[in-house]
Amino acid sequence: MDFFHVHVSPRSRTLAGEVLASGWLSEGKMTRRFEQDLAARLGILHPVAVNSGTAALHLGLALAGVGPGDEVILPPQTFVGTGLSVLMHGAIPVFADVDPLTGNLSPSAFGRAITSRTRAVMPVHWGGYPCDLDEINDLAKEHGLTVVEDAAHALGATYRGRPIGAVSRFTAFSFQAIKHVTTGDGGALSCSSPVDARVAVARRWFGIDRDASRPSILGERVFDIETLGYKSHMNDLAAAVGLGNLEDFPARLARRRATARLYREAFANVAGLRLPPLAADRAHAYWLFTVLVERREDFIRKLQSRDIPASVVHLRIDRYKVFGGLRRDLEGQTSYDERQVSIPVHEGLTDDDVQSIIAAIRSGW
Ligand SMILES: *Cc1c(COP(=O)(O)O)cnc(C)c1O
């Protein structure tokens, strides 16, 4: 049994084959189709495809105007890519506390961390469970800050009837190998404003606005570059893999949710285990199924003895020197960091796998 599942659909192989035979491998029609499909199938607003989730976060911060000396607020409960994208702009990551039961940024802790130098906030939907986005967006608006969601775990999640990717000004998705939908490596920045999306399209590719350029008699395109751009665009080969994987994504997500329902019923009364809350106003994407346990190492060892993988996936990232050191006053994070552990929930599990995980945990550790 694997902890993560890498899904490549037969349709991905067909489409990738078409791209390989076409003579056009760079960003082109297939990337556009992938972006259109993300919008049409999932309701994501103006997605701009890039070559990683980290590139999407970096681009979102660039469009938010984050620069040297600015502060960006984020939770420690995430993958290092979130914090590194802040450092890439010469900005300062400011870690704010999380809800001790979900690992998601606490809106009140976010509010307390705001200073005159704060420019943006990056809520991370840990494991795929949506953050308190209305509270976070209200505070951000009040203080003139930009919200750049890290939705690397949350493709397909919804918040108060809206898809993740249609709530804040910017939302970053990852299509890395082990995420819900993979392109090999890839990402997308969704933009609530079409004006932002147009700028993002130029800045993902050296800052060149291709729509506004025209070829000269020399064959060279004529354009100016007005803002710093990056080499962050997605290529058509990656987009083909992603496009093929989007088709069966709703069924795969439904399977994850069905498995999670079985887990929640089975673990409702297990001593030493606490289920994170599940609010009725949002739908979980279940990239992870995380529980809070006592004696975590014993829990992991017990599952390992039955060939079931369990993992903390990521411990708090403020422990890395590059970010400047641990904030010991973050009580919610400290508590979450000590107790959180995830069990397999992906669509590659058989019914027998799910039953053996349930039986192992119910028998104690
Ligand atoms: C995977 C991930 C990223 C980075 O995505 P890449 O595509 O690997 O760059 C960022 N944040 C979180 C929370 C992730 O899980």
PDB file of N, CA and C in Angstrom, residues 98-197:
ATOM      1  N   VAL A  98      -1.762  28.738  13.932  1.00  0.00           N
ATOM      2  CA  VAL A  98      -2.812  27.972  13.258  1.00  0.00           C
ATOM      3  C   VAL A  98      -3.838  27.480  14.267  1.00  0.00           C
ATOM      4  N   ASP A  99      -4.982  27.060  13.743  1.00  0.00           N
ATOM      5  CA  ASP A  99      -5.994  26.382  14.546  1.00  0.00           C
ATOM      6  C   ASP A  99      -5.396  25.038  14.971  1.00  0.00           C
ATOM      7  N   PRO A 100      -5.384  24.738  16.278  1.00  0.00           N
ATOM      8  CA  PRO A 100      -4.732  23.503  16.740  1.00  0.00           C
ATOM      9  C   PRO A 100      -5.433  22.229  16.277  1.00  0.00           C
ATOM     10  N   LEU A 101      -6.650  22.346  15.734  1.00  0.00           N
ATOM     11  CA  LEU A 101      -7.371  21.149  15.292  1.00  0.00           C
ATOM     12  C   LEU A 101      -7.303  20.930  13.784  1.00  0.00           C
ATOM     13  N   THR A 102      -7.076  22.006  13.010  1.00  0.00           N
ATOM     14  CA  THR A 102      -7.052  21.850  11.546  1.00  0.00           C
ATOM     15  C   THR A 102      -5.686  22.153  10.928  1.00  0.00           C
ATOM     16  N   GLY A 103      -4.838  22.881  11.624  1.00  0.00           N
ATOM     17  CA  GLY A 103      -3.554  23.284  11.050  1.00  0.00           C
ATOM     18  C   GLY A 103      -3.670  24.489  10.131  1.00  0.00           C
ATOM     19  N   ASN A 104      -4.883  25.021   9.962  1.00  0.00           N
ATOM     20  CA  ASN A 104      -5.084  26.174   9.069  1.00  0.00           C
ATOM     21  C   ASN A 104      -4.863  27.501   9.805  1.00  0.00           C
ATOM     22  N   LEU A 105      -4.397  28.510   9.058  1.00  0.00           N
ATOM     23  CA  LEU A 105      -4.152  29.844   9.604  1.00  0.00           C
ATOM     24  C   LEU A 105      -5.358  30.331  10.414  1.00  0.00           C
ATOM     25  N   SER A 106      -5.090  30.779  11.638  1.00  0.00           N
ATOM     26  CA  SER A 106      -6.153  31.318  12.481  1.00  0.00           C
ATOM     27  C   SER A 106      -6.369  32.782  12.101  1.00  0.00           C
ATOM     28  N   PRO A 107      -7.615  33.177  11.733  1.00  0.00           N
ATOM     29  CA  PRO A 107      -7.840  34.568  11.338  1.00  0.00           C
ATOM     30  C   PRO A 107      -7.427  35.561  12.431  1.00  0.00           C
ATOM     31  N   SER A 108      -7.657  35.215  13.711  1.00  0.00           N
ATOM     32  CA  SER A 108      -7.295  36.180  14.751  1.00  0.00           C
ATOM     33  C   SER A 108      -5.777  36.303  14.875  1.00  0.00           C
ATOM     34  N   ALA A 109      -5.049  35.195  14.709  1.00  0.00           N
ATOM     35  CA  ALA A 109      -3.586  35.265  14.744  1.00  0.00           C
ATOM     36  C   ALA A 109      -3.071  36.071  13.559  1.00  0.00           C
ATOM     37  N   PHE A 110      -3.712  35.908  12.419  1.00  0.00           N
ATOM     38  CA  PHE A 110      -3.363  36.700  11.235  1.00  0.00           C
ATOM     39  C   PHE A 110      -3.532  38.186  11.567  1.00  0.00           C
ATOM     40  N   GLY A 111      -4.673  38.533  12.168  1.00  0.00           N
ATOM     41  CA  GLY A 111      -4.941  39.931  12.511  1.00  0.00           C
ATOM     42  C   GLY A 111      -3.870  40.507  13.429  1.00  0.00           C
ATOM     43  N   ARG A 112      -3.445  39.703  14.406  1.00  0.00           N
ATOM     44  CA  ARG A 112      -2.430  40.187  15.359  1.00  0.00           C
ATOM     45  C   ARG A 112      -1.059  40.356  14.715  1.00  0.00           C
ATOM     46  N   ALA A 113      -0.803  39.657  13.616  1.00  0.00           N
ATOM     47  CA  ALA A 113       0.528  39.698  12.987  1.00  0.00           C
ATOM     48  C   ALA A 113       0.681  40.855  11.987  1.00  0.00           C
ATOM     49  N   ILE A 114      -0.422  41.554  11.707  1.00  0.00           N
ATOM     50  CA  ILE A 114      -0.364  42.639  10.704  1.00  0.00           C
ATOM     51  C   ILE A 114       0.407  43.841  11.252  1.00  0.00           C
ATOM     52  N   THR A 115       1.339  44.351  10.451  1.00  0.00           N
ATOM     53  CA  THR A 115       2.056  45.585  10.796  1.00  0.00           C
ATOM     54  C   THR A 115       1.945  46.538   9.602  1.00  0.00           C
ATOM     55  N   SER A 116       2.577  47.700   9.732  1.00  0.00           N
ATOM     56  CA  SER A 116       2.528  48.671   8.630  1.00  0.00           C
ATOM     57  C   SER A 116       3.305  48.163   7.407  1.00  0.00           C
ATOM     58  N   ARG A 117       4.149  47.142   7.610  1.00  0.00           N
ATOM     59  CA  ARG A 117       4.928  46.624   6.475  1.00  0.00           C
ATOM     60  C   ARG A 117       4.295  45.399   5.808  1.00  0.00           C
ATOM     61  N   THR A 118       3.174  44.919   6.351  1.00  0.00           N
ATOM     62  CA  THR A 118       2.541  43.730   5.774  1.00  0.00           C
ATOM     63  C   THR A 118       1.964  44.066   4.399  1.00  0.00           C
ATOM     64  N   ARG A 119       2.202  43.170   3.464  1.00  0.00           N
ATOM     65  CA  ARG A 119       1.730  43.396   2.097  1.00  0.00           C
ATOM     66  C   ARG A 119       0.737  42.320   1.649  1.00  0.00           C
ATOM     67  N   ALA A 120       0.947  41.091   2.133  1.00  0.00           N
ATOM     68  CA  ALA A 120       0.116  39.974   1.651  1.00  0.00           C
ATOM     69  C   ALA A 120      -0.024  38.908   2.730  1.00  0.00           C
ATOM     70  N   VAL A 121      -1.003  38.026   2.520  1.00  0.00           N
ATOM     71  CA  VAL A 121      -1.215  36.888   3.431  1.00  0.00           C
ATOM     72  C   VAL A 121      -1.421  35.649   2.575  1.00  0.00           C
ATOM     73  N   MET A 122      -0.866  34.523   3.052  1.00  0.00           N
ATOM     74  CA  MET A 122      -0.955  33.270   2.298  1.00  0.00           C
ATOM     75  C   MET A 122      -1.623  32.182   3.142  1.00  0.00           C
ATOM     76  N   PRO A 123      -2.949  32.082   3.093  1.00  0.00           N
ATOM     77  CA  PRO A 123      -3.607  30.977   3.796  1.00  0.00           C
ATOM     78  C   PRO A 123      -3.330  29.668   3.049  1.00  0.00           C
ATOM     79  N   VAL A 124      -3.053  28.610   3.800  1.00  0.00           N
ATOM     80  CA  VAL A 124      -2.766  27.291   3.213  1.00  0.00           C
ATOM     81  C   VAL A 124      -3.885  26.338   3.628  1.00  0.00           C
ATOM     82  N   HIS A 125      -4.531  25.725   2.674  1.00  0.00           N
ATOM     83  CA  HIS A 125      -5.625  24.786   3.010  1.00  0.00           C
ATOM     84  C   HIS A 125      -5.001  23.433   3.315  1.00  0.00           C
ATOM     85  N   TRP A 126      -4.587  23.254   4.570  1.00  0.00           N
ATOM     86  CA  TRP A 126      -3.808  22.067   4.920  1.00  0.00           C
ATOM     87  C   TRP A 126      -4.595  20.779   4.658  1.00  0.00           C
ATOM     88  N   GLY A 127      -3.985  19.898   3.872  1.00  0.00           N
ATOM     89  CA  GLY A 127      -4.595  18.606   3.578  1.00  0.00           C
ATOM     90  C   GLY A 127      -5.778  18.699   2.622  1.00  0.00           C
ATOM     91  N   GLY A 128      -6.213  19.952   2.319  1.00  0.00           N
ATOM     92  CA  GLY A 128      -7.353  20.125   1.424  1.00  0.00           C
ATOM     93  C   GLY A 128      -8.589  20.678   2.118  1.00  0.00           C
ATOM     94  N   TYR A 129      -8.455  21.031   3.435  1.00  0.00           N
ATOM     95  CA  TYR A 129      -9.592  21.570   4.180  1.00  0.00           C
ATOM     96  C   TYR A 129      -9.562  23.104   4.114  1.00  0.00           C
ATOM     97  N   PRO A 130     -10.587  23.726   3.518  1.00  0.00           N
ATOM     98  CA  PRO A 130     -10.543  25.168   3.299  1.00  0.00           C
ATOM     99  C   PRO A 130     -10.420  25.996   4.585  1.00  0.00           C
ATOM    100  N   CYS A 131      -9.592  27.033   4.493  1.00  0.00           N
ATOM    101  CA  CYS A 131      -9.409  27.993   5.592  1.00  0.00           C
ATOM    102  C   CYS A 131     -10.659  28.861   5.753  1.00  0.00           C
ATOM    103  N   ASP A 132     -10.674  29.668   6.811  1.00  0.00           N
ATOM    104  CA  ASP A 132     -11.768  30.630   7.048  1.00  0.00           C
ATOM    105  C   ASP A 132     -11.582  31.820   6.105  1.00  0.00           C
ATOM    106  N   LEU A 133     -11.933  31.628   4.857  1.00  0.00           N
ATOM    107  CA  LEU A 133     -11.564  32.609   3.828  1.00  0.00           C
ATOM    108  C   LEU A 133     -12.315  33.934   3.932  1.00  0.00           C
ATOM    109  N   ASP A 134     -13.571  33.919   4.387  1.00  0.00           N
ATOM    110  CA  ASP A 134     -14.282  35.204   4.499  1.00  0.00           C
ATOM    111  C   ASP A 134     -13.625  36.080   5.557  1.00  0.00           C
ATOM    112  N   GLU A 135     -13.325  35.496   6.707  1.00  0.00           N
ATOM    113  CA  GLU A 135     -12.679  36.266   7.786  1.00  0.00           C
ATOM    114  C   GLU A 135     -11.316  36.785   7.321  1.00  0.00           C
ATOM    115  N   ILE A 136     -10.560  35.922   6.634  1.00  0.00           N
ATOM    116  CA  ILE A 136      -9.223  36.306   6.177  1.00  0.00           C
ATOM    117  C   ILE A 136      -9.315  37.404   5.111  1.00  0.00           C
ATOM    118  N   ASN A 137     -10.231  37.265   4.171  1.00  0.00           N
ATOM    119  CA  ASN A 137     -10.384  38.287   3.127  1.00  0.00           C
ATOM    120  C   ASN A 137     -10.902  39.612   3.695  1.00  0.00           C
ATOM    121  N   ASP A 138     -11.804  39.535   4.695  1.00  0.00           N
ATOM    122  CA  ASP A 138     -12.310  40.780   5.303  1.00  0.00           C
ATOM    123  C   ASP A 138     -11.176  41.551   5.961  1.00  0.00           C
ATOM    124  N   LEU A 139     -10.348  40.837   6.736  1.00  0.00           N
ATOM    125  CA  LEU A 139      -9.210  41.477   7.414  1.00  0.00           C
ATOM    126  C   LEU A 139      -8.225  42.044   6.394  1.00  0.00           C
ATOM    127  N   ALA A 140      -7.963  41.265   5.348  1.00  0.00           N
ATOM    128  CA  ALA A 140      -7.013  41.699   4.319  1.00  0.00           C
ATOM    129  C   ALA A 140      -7.520  42.980   3.662  1.00  0.00           C
ATOM    130  N   LYS A 141      -8.809  43.024   3.374  1.00  0.00           N
ATOM    131  CA  LYS A 141      -9.388  44.197   2.717  1.00  0.00           C
ATOM    132  C   LYS A 141      -9.267  45.430   3.614  1.00  0.00           C
ATOM    133  N   GLU A 142      -9.596  45.214   4.877  1.00  0.00           N
ATOM    134  CA  GLU A 142      -9.534  46.308   5.854  1.00  0.00           C
ATOM    135  C   GLU A 142      -8.139  46.939   5.915  1.00  0.00           C
ATOM    136  N   HIS A 143      -7.100  46.098   5.765  1.00  0.00           N
ATOM    137  CA  HIS A 143      -5.725  46.583   5.896  1.00  0.00           C
ATOM    138  C   HIS A 143      -5.012  46.751   4.552  1.00  0.00           C
ATOM    139  N   GLY A 144      -5.745  46.609   3.445  1.00  0.00           N
ATOM    140  CA  GLY A 144      -5.144  46.810   2.128  1.00  0.00           C
ATOM    141  C   GLY A 144      -4.131  45.738   1.750  1.00  0.00           C
ATOM    142  N   LEU A 145      -4.367  44.504   2.165  1.00  0.00           N
ATOM    143  CA  LEU A 145      -3.428  43.407   1.874  1.00  0.00           C
ATOM    144  C   LEU A 145      -3.980  42.509   0.765  1.00  0.00           C
ATOM    145  N   THR A 146      -3.085  41.853   0.054  1.00  0.00           N
ATOM    146  CA  THR A 146      -3.514  40.916  -0.981  1.00  0.00           C
ATOM    147  C   THR A 146      -3.501  39.491  -0.430  1.00  0.00           C
ATOM    148  N   VAL A 147      -4.538  38.718  -0.772  1.00  0.00           N
ATOM    149  CA  VAL A 147      -4.603  37.316  -0.369  1.00  0.00           C
ATOM    150  C   VAL A 147      -4.090  36.443  -1.518  1.00  0.00           C
ATOM    151  N   VAL A 148      -3.072  35.636  -1.224  1.00  0.00           N
ATOM    152  CA  VAL A 148      -2.560  34.648  -2.187  1.00  0.00           C
ATOM    153  C   VAL A 148      -2.727  33.288  -1.510  1.00  0.00           C
ATOM    154  N   GLU A 149      -3.794  32.577  -1.877  1.00  0.00           N
ATOM    155  CA  GLU A 149      -4.039  31.275  -1.246  1.00  0.00           C
ATOM    156  C   GLU A 149      -3.063  30.233  -1.770  1.00  0.00           C
ATOM    157  N   ASP A 150      -2.561  29.392  -0.870  1.00  0.00           N
ATOM    158  CA  ASP A 150      -1.818  28.202  -1.280  1.00  0.00           C
ATOM    159  C   ASP A 150      -2.806  27.046  -1.267  1.00  0.00           C
ATOM    160  N   ALA A 151      -3.300  26.712  -2.465  1.00  0.00           N
ATOM    161  CA  ALA A 151      -4.304  25.656  -2.584  1.00  0.00           C
ATOM    162  C   ALA A 151      -3.695  24.399  -3.204  1.00  0.00           C
ATOM    163  N   ALA A 152      -2.418  24.170  -2.924  1.00  0.00           N
ATOM    164  CA  ALA A 152      -1.728  22.993  -3.466  1.00  0.00           C
ATOM    165  C   ALA A 152      -2.427  21.690  -3.064  1.00  0.00           C
ATOM    166  N   HIS A 153      -3.120  21.702  -1.908  1.00  0.00           N
ATOM    167  CA  HIS A 153      -3.795  20.488  -1.430  1.00  0.00           C
ATOM    168  C   HIS A 153      -5.293  20.522  -1.719  1.00  0.00           C
ATOM    169  N   ALA A 154      -5.778  21.600  -2.317  1.00  0.00           N
ATOM    170  CA  ALA A 154      -7.223  21.845  -2.238  1.00  0.00           C
ATOM    171  C   ALA A 154      -7.945  21.892  -3.577  1.00  0.00           C
ATOM    172  N   LEU A 155      -7.391  21.268  -4.611  1.00  0.00           N
ATOM    173  CA  LEU A 155      -8.099  21.241  -5.886  1.00  0.00           C
ATOM    174  C   LEU A 155      -9.437  20.520  -5.690  1.00  0.00           C
ATOM    175  N   GLY A 156     -10.526  21.161  -6.088  1.00  0.00           N
ATOM    176  CA  GLY A 156     -11.851  20.535  -5.955  1.00  0.00           C
ATOM    177  C   GLY A 156     -12.563  20.867  -4.660  1.00  0.00           C
ATOM    178  N   ALA A 157     -11.880  21.547  -3.729  1.00  0.00           N
ATOM    179  CA  ALA A 157     -12.545  21.931  -2.474  1.00  0.00           C
ATOM    180  C   ALA A 157     -13.467  23.122  -2.724  1.00  0.00           C
ATOM    181  N   THR A 158     -14.467  23.299  -1.842  1.00  0.00           N
ATOM    182  CA  THR A 158     -15.351  24.457  -1.966  1.00  0.00           C
ATOM    183  C   THR A 158     -15.496  25.143  -0.610  1.00  0.00           C
ATOM    184  N   TYR A 159     -15.810  26.432  -0.675  1.00  0.00           N
ATOM    185  CA  TYR A 159     -15.990  27.248   0.529  1.00  0.00           C
ATOM    186  C   TYR A 159     -17.243  28.085   0.363  1.00  0.00           C
ATOM    187  N   ARG A 160     -18.227  27.867   1.213  1.00  0.00           N
ATOM    188  CA  ARG A 160     -19.500  28.608   1.171  1.00  0.00           C
ATOM    189  C   ARG A 160     -20.053  28.685  -0.258  1.00  0.00           C
ATOM    190  N   GLY A 161     -20.070  27.524  -0.901  1.00  0.00           N
ATOM    191  CA  GLY A 161     -20.679  27.419  -2.227  1.00  0.00           C
ATOM    192  C   GLY A 161     -19.785  27.835  -3.383  1.00  0.00           C
ATOM    193  N   ARG A 162     -18.585  28.337  -3.072  1.00  0.00           N
ATOM    194  CA  ARG A 162     -17.689  28.748  -4.158  1.00  0.00           C
ATOM    195  C   ARG A 162     -16.496  27.810  -4.228  1.00  0.00           C
ATOM    196  N   PRO A 163     -16.042  27.484  -5.454  1.00  0.00           N
ATOM    197  CA  PRO A 163     -14.857  26.632  -5.555  1.00  0.00           C
ATOM    198  C   PRO A 163     -13.622  27.364  -5.027  1.00  0.00           C
ATOM    199  N   ILE A 164     -12.702  26.629  -4.419  1.00  0.00           N
ATOM    200  CA  ILE A 164     -11.388  27.196  -4.107  1.00  0.00           C
ATOM    201  C   ILE A 164     -10.760  27.537  -5.466  1.00  0.00           C
ATOM    202  N   GLY A 165     -10.297  28.788  -5.600  1.00  0.00           N
ATOM    203  CA  GLY A 165      -9.830  29.257  -6.905  1.00  0.00           C
ATOM    204  C   GLY A 165     -10.805  30.279  -7.469  1.00  0.00           C
ATOM    205  N   ALA A 166     -11.865  30.590  -6.689  1.00  0.00           N
ATOM    206  CA  ALA A 166     -12.831  31.600  -7.125  1.00  0.00           C
ATOM    207  C   ALA A 166     -13.206  32.511  -5.957  1.00  0.00           C
ATOM    208  N   VAL A 167     -12.368  32.547  -4.934  1.00  0.00           N
ATOM    209  CA  VAL A 167     -12.724  33.327  -3.737  1.00  0.00           C
ATOM    210  C   VAL A 167     -11.826  34.554  -3.585  1.00  0.00           C
ATOM    211  N   SER A 168     -10.513  34.326  -3.516  1.00  0.00           N
ATOM    212  CA  SER A 168      -9.586  35.434  -3.248  1.00  0.00           C
ATOM    213  C   SER A 168      -9.015  35.991  -4.557  1.00  0.00           C
ATOM    214  N   ARG A 169      -8.235  37.080  -4.438  1.00  0.00           N
ATOM    215  CA  ARG A 169      -7.656  37.678  -5.649  1.00  0.00           C
ATOM    216  C   ARG A 169      -6.741  36.676  -6.361  1.00  0.00           C
ATOM    217  N   PHE A 170      -5.929  35.953  -5.598  1.00  0.00           N
ATOM    218  CA  PHE A 170      -5.036  34.956  -6.200  1.00  0.00           C
ATOM    219  C   PHE A 170      -5.121  33.618  -5.457  1.00  0.00           C
ATOM    220  N   THR A 171      -5.071  32.526  -6.233  1.00  0.00           N
ATOM    221  CA  THR A 171      -5.006  31.189  -5.637  1.00  0.00           C
ATOM    222  C   THR A 171      -4.009  30.363  -6.434  1.00  0.00           C
ATOM    223  N   ALA A 172      -3.079  29.710  -5.712  1.00  0.00           N
ATOM    224  CA  ALA A 172      -2.051  28.903  -6.373  1.00  0.00           C
ATOM    225  C   ALA A 172      -2.342  27.417  -6.204  1.00  0.00           C
ATOM    226  N   PHE A 173      -2.308  26.695  -7.317  1.00  0.00           N
ATOM    227  CA  PHE A 173      -2.473  25.236  -7.313  1.00  0.00           C
ATOM    228  C   PHE A 173      -1.164  24.579  -7.737  1.00  0.00           C
ATOM    229  N   SER A 174      -0.963  23.335  -7.306  1.00  0.00           N
ATOM    230  CA  SER A 174       0.210  22.558  -7.717  1.00  0.00           C
ATOM    231  C   SER A 174      -0.246  21.302  -8.455  1.00  0.00           C
ATOM    232  N   PHE A 175       0.448  20.985  -9.546  1.00  0.00           N
ATOM    233  CA  PHE A 175       0.185  19.729 -10.275  1.00  0.00           C
ATOM    234  C   PHE A 175       1.436  18.861 -10.260  1.00  0.00           C
ATOM    235  N   GLN A 176       2.136  18.897  -9.134  1.00  0.00           N
ATOM    236  CA  GLN A 176       3.322  18.077  -8.911  1.00  0.00           C
ATOM    237  C   GLN A 176       2.880  16.607  -8.916  1.00  0.00           C
ATOM    238  N   ALA A 177       3.845  15.703  -9.020  1.00  0.00           N
ATOM    239  CA  ALA A 177       3.528  14.289  -9.272  1.00  0.00           C
ATOM    240  C   ALA A 177       2.512  13.679  -8.307  1.00  0.00           C
ATOM    241  N   ILE A 178       2.604  14.023  -7.016  1.00  0.00           N
ATOM    242  CA  ILE A 178       1.738  13.335  -6.045  1.00  0.00           C
ATOM    243  C   ILE A 178       0.489  14.134  -5.670  1.00  0.00           C
ATOM    244  N   LYS A 179       0.254  15.241  -6.362  1.00  0.00           N
ATOM    245  CA  LYS A 179      -0.970  15.997  -6.069  1.00  0.00           C
ATOM    246  C   LYS A 179      -2.170  15.348  -6.781  1.00  0.00           C
ATOM    247  N   HIS A 180      -3.393  15.825  -6.446  1.00  0.00           N
ATOM    248  CA  HIS A 180      -4.633  15.218  -6.988  1.00  0.00           C
ATOM    249  C   HIS A 180      -4.589  15.041  -8.501  1.00  0.00           C
ATOM    250  N   VAL A 181      -4.204  16.133  -9.185  1.00  0.00           N
ATOM    251  CA  VAL A 181      -4.093  16.115 -10.642  1.00  0.00           C
ATOM    252  C   VAL A 181      -2.657  16.481 -10.955  1.00  0.00           C
ATOM    253  N   THR A 182      -1.965  15.609 -11.677  1.00  0.00           N
ATOM    254  CA  THR A 182      -0.568  15.917 -11.980  1.00  0.00           C
ATOM    255  C   THR A 182      -0.368  16.241 -13.448  1.00  0.00           C
ATOM    256  N   THR A 183       0.645  17.097 -13.690  1.00  0.00           N
ATOM    257  CA  THR A 183       1.135  17.331 -15.049  1.00  0.00           C
ATOM    258  C   THR A 183       2.605  16.891 -15.110  1.00  0.00           C
ATOM    259  N   GLY A 184       3.054  16.078 -14.145  1.00  0.00           N
ATOM    260  CA  GLY A 184       4.473  15.776 -13.950  1.00  0.00           C
ATOM    261  C   GLY A 184       4.983  16.759 -12.920  1.00  0.00           C
ATOM    262  N   ASP A 185       5.256  17.961 -13.357  1.00  0.00           N
ATOM    263  CA  ASP A 185       5.392  19.123 -12.490  1.00  0.00           C
ATOM    264  C   ASP A 185       4.574  20.225 -13.127  1.00  0.00           C
ATOM    265  N   GLY A 186       3.977  21.067 -12.319  1.00  0.00           N
ATOM    266  CA  GLY A 186       3.189  22.160 -12.875  1.00  0.00           C
ATOM    267  C   GLY A 186       2.401  22.859 -11.801  1.00  0.00           C
ATOM    268  N   GLY A 187       1.735  23.922 -12.194  1.00  0.00           N
ATOM    269  CA  GLY A 187       0.908  24.669 -11.260  1.00  0.00           C
ATOM    270  C   GLY A 187       0.011  25.618 -12.028  1.00  0.00           C
ATOM    271  N   ALA A 188      -0.837  26.328 -11.296  1.00  0.00           N
ATOM    272  CA  ALA A 188      -1.670  27.362 -11.916  1.00  0.00           C
ATOM    273  C   ALA A 188      -1.923  28.442 -10.891  1.00  0.00           C
ATOM    274  N   LEU A 189      -1.952  29.668 -11.387  1.00  0.00           N
ATOM    275  CA  LEU A 189      -2.357  30.795 -10.544  1.00  0.00           C
ATOM    276  C   LEU A 189      -3.718  31.238 -11.037  1.00  0.00           C
ATOM    277  N   SER A 190      -4.739  31.103 -10.189  1.00  0.00           N
ATOM    278  CA  SER A 190      -6.041  31.611 -10.614  1.00  0.00           C
ATOM    279  C   SER A 190      -6.184  33.034 -10.101  1.00  0.00           C
ATOM    280  N   CYS A 191      -6.829  33.857 -10.926  1.00  0.00           N
ATOM    281  CA  CYS A 191      -6.939  35.290 -10.650  1.00  0.00           C
ATOM    282  C   CYS A 191      -8.415  35.660 -10.698  1.00  0.00           C
ATOM    283  N   SER A 192      -8.911  36.350  -9.680  1.00  0.00           N
ATOM    284  CA  SER A 192     -10.330  36.718  -9.721  1.00  0.00           C
ATOM    285  C   SER A 192     -10.562  37.810 -10.770  1.00  0.00           C
ATOM    286  N   SER A 193      -9.507  38.557 -11.121  1.00  0.00           N
ATOM    287  CA  SER A 193      -9.678  39.616 -12.115  1.00  0.00           C
ATOM    288  C   SER A 193      -9.011  39.241 -13.434  1.00  0.00           C
ATOM    289  N   PRO A 194      -9.743  39.430 -14.565  1.00  0.00           N
ATOM    290  CA  PRO A 194      -9.139  39.127 -15.870  1.00  0.00           C
ATOM    291  C   PRO A 194      -7.949  40.037 -16.180  1.00  0.00           C
ATOM    292  N   VAL A 195      -7.920  41.225 -15.584  1.00  0.00           N
ATOM    293  CA  VAL A 195      -6.789  42.141 -15.796  1.00  0.00           C
ATOM    294  C   VAL A 195      -5.532  41.524 -15.177  1.00  0.00           C
ATOM    295  N   ASP A 196      -5.648  41.014 -13.940  1.00  0.00           N
ATOM    296  CA  ASP A 196      -4.522  40.323 -13.306  1.00  0.00           C
ATOM    297  C   ASP A 196      -4.081  39.130 -14.151  1.00  0.00           C
ATOM    298  N   ALA A 197      -5.058  38.395 -14.679  1.00  0.00           N
ATOM    299  CA  ALA A 197      -4.721  37.184 -15.443  1.00  0.00           C
ATOM    300  C   ALA A 197      -3.889  37.541 -16.671  1.00  0.00           C
TER     301      ALA A 197
END
